[in-house]
């Protein structure tokens, strides 16, 4: 966070941009073969022979990749004519598996050395081929995030092949500037969301996935991020966590057709660069005491305006620090709580609040604090404080507050990295969604979705009236 009003935000995922049109990268590791095998078995009804894959070793990882790509191709054979009016064209260069752990491995397409693509997957437009590292990428994804992460990655790369067939060229803001890299990456994320929805709906021949598998897949997505402070105008920019997850969720909810219409003119991105040396020096993070003090001063005026605009009156709740977990509402809200009887917000700095602040960043904490003021706003408006509707409204209002910081009208705003932190805390923890009884939306996907609604549409649709 920063105290100076300025454009700022959060870079988080660089899923795809090395060779050709896109790539995914992950660090090397030594995944458990048992976990990988069990995960693959749970996520498939049958496996496809990878004989059509160049360079394959015929092992279980390439069998999974071949299975995913078989279903992805089936998806586009159906959807491409519906969206673009032409038949789907198979990839001329096909598919290539590379073992980057083998120093003797042949060079994959579009690069001179297999070591150059360690931990990567990419689509290369010049040879119309999709390439992946079967030793340091796909098995790591399967072990850490499940087979849904592999589906997302390979569907994303196929999305770049879709763009090539549709005449969408990216990489630079060329010509009319409609398709800089940040747009083509968002479009590919959107296509991946449409494909995973098709799998979740049970329409894939070989793959199976449940809605609960989306959370780890999205955690994989946000792991691959641009460095904090990357400008969304920079050549090769990919967008932050909010941008990436938003594009995926748009495809998941609405299908492939809206993805195809994305351009720089109709898609807004939140990723920003640092605009002050002080904010850059501290990595966009305020110390916890400074954050609590600054946010408590800013949240009151913001929610006063929101509540009054909805036709109600309130007095901003005081923020009190306590030395143990607040237990003032009959339910376990966590280390930060709204106390309806006392009409106050209580924070236990030495509890989970400090843990989130240290592990994720200051707007992980900020998201939690904003959510407690959102509960207070619901109380002032006479709305329910328990149940799924209240939980969604809390997140929507938290998003609306965050969105106001993207277009700052007060002397407080987000820094690069803050929306990354919001998405991370929403995917990983229930706390910002908890109502006064301690209930919360159980799915990170739903939590992010409700938060997004407030960021994009503002407080008017968050249920205060």
PDB file of C-alpha atoms in Angstrom, residues 44 46-49 52 62-72 206-207:
ATOM      1  CA  UNK A  44      -8.922 -39.264 -16.226  1.00  0.00           C
ATOM      2  CA  UNK A  46      -8.872 -43.274 -19.810  1.00  0.00           C
ATOM      3  CA  UNK A  47      -5.446 -42.305 -21.116  1.00  0.00           C
ATOM      4  CA  UNK A  48      -4.422 -41.701 -24.724  1.00  0.00           C
ATOM      5  CA  UNK A  49      -1.386 -43.281 -26.352  1.00  0.00           C
ATOM      6  CA  UNK A  52       1.484 -38.811 -31.965  1.00  0.00           C
ATOM      7  CA  UNK A  62       3.229 -37.700 -21.758  1.00  0.00           C
ATOM      8  CA  UNK A  63       0.179 -39.954 -21.625  1.00  0.00           C
ATOM      9  CA  UNK A  64      -1.538 -37.293 -19.533  1.00  0.00           C
ATOM     10  CA  UNK A  65      -0.391 -34.533 -21.918  1.00  0.00           C
ATOM     11  CA  UNK A  66      -1.599 -36.525 -24.924  1.00  0.00           C
ATOM     12  CA  UNK A  67      -4.938 -37.123 -23.198  1.00  0.00           C
ATOM     13  CA  UNK A  68      -5.382 -33.442 -22.376  1.00  0.00           C
ATOM     14  CA  UNK A  69      -4.463 -32.357 -25.905  1.00  0.00           C
ATOM     15  CA  UNK A  70      -6.800 -34.934 -27.444  1.00  0.00           C
ATOM     16  CA  UNK A  71      -9.727 -33.504 -25.498  1.00  0.00           C
ATOM     17  CA  UNK A  72      -8.608 -29.906 -26.122  1.00  0.00           C
ATOM     18  CA  UNK A 206     -11.070 -38.698 -21.332  1.00  0.00           C
ATOM     19  CA  UNK A 207     -10.723 -36.052 -18.615  1.00  0.00           C
TER      20      UNK A 207
END
